[in-house]
Amino acid sequence: MHSLILFASGRGSNVQAIIDFFKEKEVVKIALIVCNNTLAGVLDIARQHDIPVLLVNKKDFLSPDFLKKLKACNPSLIALAGFLWKIPEEVVHAFPGKIINIHPALLPKYGGKGMYGARVHEAVKAAGETETGITIHFIDEHYDKGSIILQAFCPVCTADTPEKIADNVHYLEHYYFPRAIEFLLGNKQF
Ligand code: GRF
C-alpha cells in the first residue's frame, strides 16, 4: 500500500476526485491532508473520509517539526492539490522527485506567485487565448517551475466566460490528477 500525502487548502474538489479514484483500488492510502485554511471545504471532505488532517499556520509550516511529521507518514508521493504557500526548501530536498503540483493553466504561461484560482482563467480570457488546460509538474524551490509531467488541453471559445473556462479546466484536473498519481506510483501506464 502506497502512502500519499495531499496538501490542499481550498474547496477540495481535486482531493475528492483522488479519493473517489482510489476508493476501490486498495493501492493508495491517503495518510494525511496538510491544510493552512481553517475554513477550507477540504476539511469536511477529510472528516467524511476519516483522513487525518494537519492544520498548519506559517510558523508550524516552517518549523523542523513539520518535516518530521511528513517523514513519519513515509509517503511514496506528496501531491499539492490547491495549496498556495511555497514549499520550504528542506521539504523539497527531503523528497526528491516525490512532490507534484497541479496548475490550472498551460505552464509556463499564467504561472508564478499570485497566479491561482479565478485570476488564472480571467487572464487567459483577457489574453484572447484559444486554448488552455492543466499542468501537472514536479515542484522545485520556485513557484510553478519544476519539470512538467503532463499537460492536457481544452479549447477556449469566444463566448466562454472565466467561470466556464474554470469548469472545463476542473474537468481535466479531476480526470488527469488521480491518473498521474497512479502512473507515478507505478501501478499503471496511461
Ligand atoms: C485547482 O484548480 C488546482 O489547479 C489549483 O488549485 C485548485 C484547487 O481546486 N492548484 P480544488 O480545491 O481542488 O477544488
PDB file of N, CA, C and O and ligand atoms in Angstrom, residues 8-16 42 80-84 101-105 116-117 121 134-135 166 169-170 173-174, ligand 1:
ATOM      1  N   ALA A   8      -3.775  20.647   0.627  1.00  0.00           N
ATOM      2  CA  ALA A   8      -4.926  21.309  -0.010  1.00  0.00           C
ATOM      3  C   ALA A   8      -5.521  22.318   0.956  1.00  0.00           C
ATOM      4  O   ALA A   8      -5.637  22.042   2.153  1.00  0.00           O
ATOM      5  N   SER A   9      -5.910  23.455   0.431  1.00  0.00           N
ATOM      6  CA  SER A   9      -6.455  24.481   1.317  1.00  0.00           C
ATOM      7  C   SER A   9      -7.674  25.169   0.734  1.00  0.00           C
ATOM      8  O   SER A   9      -8.042  26.262   1.137  1.00  0.00           O
ATOM      9  N   GLY A  10      -8.305  24.521  -0.249  1.00  0.00           N
ATOM     10  CA  GLY A  10      -9.468  25.146  -0.878  1.00  0.00           C
ATOM     11  C   GLY A  10     -10.689  24.265  -0.785  1.00  0.00           C
ATOM     12  O   GLY A  10     -10.887  23.547   0.197  1.00  0.00           O
ATOM     13  N   ARG A  11     -11.473  24.315  -1.837  1.00  0.00           N
ATOM     14  CA  ARG A  11     -12.727  23.568  -1.920  1.00  0.00           C
ATOM     15  C   ARG A  11     -12.490  22.060  -1.786  1.00  0.00           C
ATOM     16  O   ARG A  11     -13.291  21.323  -1.242  1.00  0.00           O
ATOM     17  N   GLY A  12     -11.421  21.586  -2.375  1.00  0.00           N
ATOM     18  CA  GLY A  12     -11.072  20.173  -2.228  1.00  0.00           C
ATOM     19  C   GLY A  12     -11.641  19.276  -3.313  1.00  0.00           C
ATOM     20  O   GLY A  12     -11.671  18.061  -3.153  1.00  0.00           O
ATOM     21  N   SER A  13     -12.050  19.863  -4.437  1.00  0.00           N
ATOM     22  CA  SER A  13     -12.650  19.004  -5.469  1.00  0.00           C
ATOM     23  C   SER A  13     -11.619  18.033  -6.050  1.00  0.00           C
ATOM     24  O   SER A  13     -11.964  16.908  -6.412  1.00  0.00           O
ATOM     25  N   ASN A  14     -10.359  18.435  -6.103  1.00  0.00           N
ATOM     26  CA  ASN A  14      -9.326  17.507  -6.586  1.00  0.00           C
ATOM     27  C   ASN A  14      -9.060  16.403  -5.567  1.00  0.00           C
ATOM     28  O   ASN A  14      -8.860  15.245  -5.939  1.00  0.00           O
ATOM     29  N   VAL A  15      -9.074  16.768  -4.303  1.00  0.00           N
ATOM     30  CA  VAL A  15      -8.904  15.750  -3.254  1.00  0.00           C
ATOM     31  C   VAL A  15     -10.043  14.737  -3.360  1.00  0.00           C
ATOM     32  O   VAL A  15      -9.826  13.519  -3.311  1.00  0.00           O
ATOM     33  N   GLN A  16     -11.257  15.245  -3.555  1.00  0.00           N
ATOM     34  CA  GLN A  16     -12.410  14.340  -3.687  1.00  0.00           C
ATOM     35  C   GLN A  16     -12.228  13.414  -4.898  1.00  0.00           C
ATOM     36  O   GLN A  16     -12.511  12.211  -4.806  1.00  0.00           O
ATOM     37  N   VAL A  42     -12.122  21.399   1.985  1.00  0.00           N
ATOM     38  CA  VAL A  42     -11.417  20.111   2.016  1.00  0.00           C
ATOM     39  C   VAL A  42     -11.425  19.497   3.432  1.00  0.00           C
ATOM     40  O   VAL A  42     -11.339  18.278   3.579  1.00  0.00           O
ATOM     41  N   LEU A  80       0.265  18.312  -4.297  1.00  0.00           N
ATOM     42  CA  LEU A  80      -0.317  19.599  -3.914  1.00  0.00           C
ATOM     43  C   LEU A  80      -1.561  19.810  -4.764  1.00  0.00           C
ATOM     44  O   LEU A  80      -1.477  19.885  -5.995  1.00  0.00           O
ATOM     45  N   ALA A  81      -2.694  19.885  -4.094  1.00  0.00           N
ATOM     46  CA  ALA A  81      -3.971  19.978  -4.814  1.00  0.00           C
ATOM     47  C   ALA A  81      -4.703  21.242  -4.356  1.00  0.00           C
ATOM     48  O   ALA A  81      -5.701  21.176  -3.642  1.00  0.00           O
ATOM     49  N   GLY A  82      -4.134  22.396  -4.733  1.00  0.00           N
ATOM     50  CA  GLY A  82      -4.755  23.645  -4.305  1.00  0.00           C
ATOM     51  C   GLY A  82      -4.129  24.141  -3.015  1.00  0.00           C
ATOM     52  O   GLY A  82      -4.825  24.397  -2.033  1.00  0.00           O
ATOM     53  N   PHE A  83      -2.812  24.259  -3.005  1.00  0.00           N
ATOM     54  CA  PHE A  83      -2.094  24.731  -1.826  1.00  0.00           C
ATOM     55  C   PHE A  83      -1.209  25.883  -2.277  1.00  0.00           C
ATOM     56  O   PHE A  83      -0.409  25.724  -3.208  1.00  0.00           O
ATOM     57  N   LEU A  84      -1.361  27.042  -1.626  1.00  0.00           N
ATOM     58  CA  LEU A  84      -0.767  28.254  -2.202  1.00  0.00           C
ATOM     59  C   LEU A  84       0.604  28.643  -1.654  1.00  0.00           C
ATOM     60  O   LEU A  84       1.306  29.427  -2.275  1.00  0.00           O
ATOM     61  N   ASN A 101       2.625  19.041  -8.240  1.00  0.00           N
ATOM     62  CA  ASN A 101       1.613  20.088  -8.121  1.00  0.00           C
ATOM     63  C   ASN A 101       0.730  20.061  -9.361  1.00  0.00           C
ATOM     64  O   ASN A 101       1.164  19.633 -10.427  1.00  0.00           O
ATOM     65  N   ILE A 102      -0.498  20.534  -9.188  1.00  0.00           N
ATOM     66  CA  ILE A 102      -1.352  20.717 -10.368  1.00  0.00           C
ATOM     67  C   ILE A 102      -1.629  22.203 -10.523  1.00  0.00           C
ATOM     68  O   ILE A 102      -1.937  22.889  -9.544  1.00  0.00           O
ATOM     69  N   HIS A 103      -1.467  22.686 -11.743  1.00  0.00           N
ATOM     70  CA  HIS A 103      -1.685  24.115 -12.011  1.00  0.00           C
ATOM     71  C   HIS A 103      -2.771  24.246 -13.082  1.00  0.00           C
ATOM     72  O   HIS A 103      -2.737  23.530 -14.087  1.00  0.00           O
ATOM     73  N   PRO A 104      -3.711  25.182 -12.895  1.00  0.00           N
ATOM     74  CA  PRO A 104      -4.862  25.243 -13.812  1.00  0.00           C
ATOM     75  C   PRO A 104      -4.612  26.048 -15.088  1.00  0.00           C
ATOM     76  O   PRO A 104      -5.472  26.827 -15.509  1.00  0.00           O
ATOM     77  N   ALA A 105      -3.455  25.879 -15.692  1.00  0.00           N
ATOM     78  CA  ALA A 105      -3.146  26.534 -16.972  1.00  0.00           C
ATOM     79  C   ALA A 105      -1.967  25.803 -17.595  1.00  0.00           C
ATOM     80  O   ALA A 105      -1.390  24.896 -16.980  1.00  0.00           O
ATOM     81  N   TYR A 116      -3.379  32.106  -9.288  1.00  0.00           N
ATOM     82  CA  TYR A 116      -4.154  30.946  -8.838  1.00  0.00           C
ATOM     83  C   TYR A 116      -5.642  31.253  -9.008  1.00  0.00           C
ATOM     84  O   TYR A 116      -6.040  32.414  -9.188  1.00  0.00           O
ATOM     85  N   GLY A 117      -6.434  30.201  -8.971  1.00  0.00           N
ATOM     86  CA  GLY A 117      -7.892  30.320  -8.998  1.00  0.00           C
ATOM     87  C   GLY A 117      -8.399  31.142 -10.172  1.00  0.00           C
ATOM     88  O   GLY A 117      -7.875  31.082 -11.288  1.00  0.00           O
ATOM     89  N   HIS A 121      -7.891  32.102 -14.927  1.00  0.00           N
ATOM     90  CA  HIS A 121      -8.857  31.983 -16.027  1.00  0.00           C
ATOM     91  C   HIS A 121      -9.243  33.359 -16.573  1.00  0.00           C
ATOM     92  O   HIS A 121      -9.483  33.513 -17.764  1.00  0.00           O
ATOM     93  N   ILE A 134      -4.290  22.212 -18.239  1.00  0.00           N
ATOM     94  CA  ILE A 134      -3.691  21.948 -16.924  1.00  0.00           C
ATOM     95  C   ILE A 134      -2.239  21.520 -17.092  1.00  0.00           C
ATOM     96  O   ILE A 134      -1.857  21.005 -18.151  1.00  0.00           O
ATOM     97  N   THR A 135      -1.491  21.727 -16.034  1.00  0.00           N
ATOM     98  CA  THR A 135      -0.108  21.239 -15.995  1.00  0.00           C
ATOM     99  C   THR A 135       0.099  20.505 -14.677  1.00  0.00           C
ATOM    100  O   THR A 135      -0.192  21.052 -13.613  1.00  0.00           O
ATOM    101  N   ALA A 166     -13.017  27.834 -16.168  1.00  0.00           N
ATOM    102  CA  ALA A 166     -12.662  27.146 -14.910  1.00  0.00           C
ATOM    103  C   ALA A 166     -13.316  25.769 -14.850  1.00  0.00           C
ATOM    104  O   ALA A 166     -12.676  24.792 -14.440  1.00  0.00           O
ATOM    105  N   VAL A 169     -11.487  23.397 -17.099  1.00  0.00           N
ATOM    106  CA  VAL A 169     -10.163  23.069 -16.552  1.00  0.00           C
ATOM    107  C   VAL A 169     -10.316  22.098 -15.368  1.00  0.00           C
ATOM    108  O   VAL A 169      -9.570  21.125 -15.246  1.00  0.00           O
ATOM    109  N   HIS A 170     -11.310  22.330 -14.532  1.00  0.00           N
ATOM    110  CA  HIS A 170     -11.542  21.412 -13.412  1.00  0.00           C
ATOM    111  C   HIS A 170     -11.845  19.998 -13.906  1.00  0.00           C
ATOM    112  O   HIS A 170     -11.424  19.013 -13.318  1.00  0.00           O
ATOM    113  N   GLU A 173      -8.664  18.453 -14.649  1.00  0.00           N
ATOM    114  CA  GLU A 173      -7.916  18.169 -13.411  1.00  0.00           C
ATOM    115  C   GLU A 173      -8.414  16.891 -12.747  1.00  0.00           C
ATOM    116  O   GLU A 173      -7.622  16.037 -12.338  1.00  0.00           O
ATOM    117  N   HIS A 174      -9.744  16.798 -12.653  1.00  0.00           N
ATOM    118  CA  HIS A 174     -10.309  15.649 -11.926  1.00  0.00           C
ATOM    119  C   HIS A 174     -10.051  14.340 -12.656  1.00  0.00           C
ATOM    120  O   HIS A 174      -9.952  13.290 -12.048  1.00  0.00           O
TER     121      HIS A 174
HETATM  122  C1  GRF B   1      -7.197  23.701  -8.736  1.00  0.00           C
HETATM  123  O1  GRF B   1      -7.711  24.430  -9.800  1.00  0.00           O
HETATM  124  C2  GRF B   1      -5.716  23.473  -8.894  1.00  0.00           C
HETATM  125  O2  GRF B   1      -5.278  23.555 -10.205  1.00  0.00           O
HETATM  126  C3  GRF B   1      -5.099  24.612  -8.140  1.00  0.00           C
HETATM  127  O3  GRF B   1      -5.979  24.855  -7.074  1.00  0.00           O
HETATM  128  C4  GRF B   1      -7.290  24.470  -7.434  1.00  0.00           C
HETATM  129  C5  GRF B   1      -7.840  23.643  -6.316  1.00  0.00           C
HETATM  130  O4  GRF B   1      -9.214  23.386  -6.501  1.00  0.00           O
HETATM  131  N1  GRF B   1      -3.738  24.320  -7.779  1.00  0.00           N
HETATM  132  P1  GRF B   1      -9.951  22.369  -5.526  1.00  0.00           P
HETATM  133  O5  GRF B   1      -9.770  22.891  -4.102  1.00  0.00           O
HETATM  134  O6  GRF B   1      -9.329  21.029  -5.710  1.00  0.00           O
HETATM  135  O7  GRF B   1     -11.386  22.399  -5.943  1.00  0.00           O
END
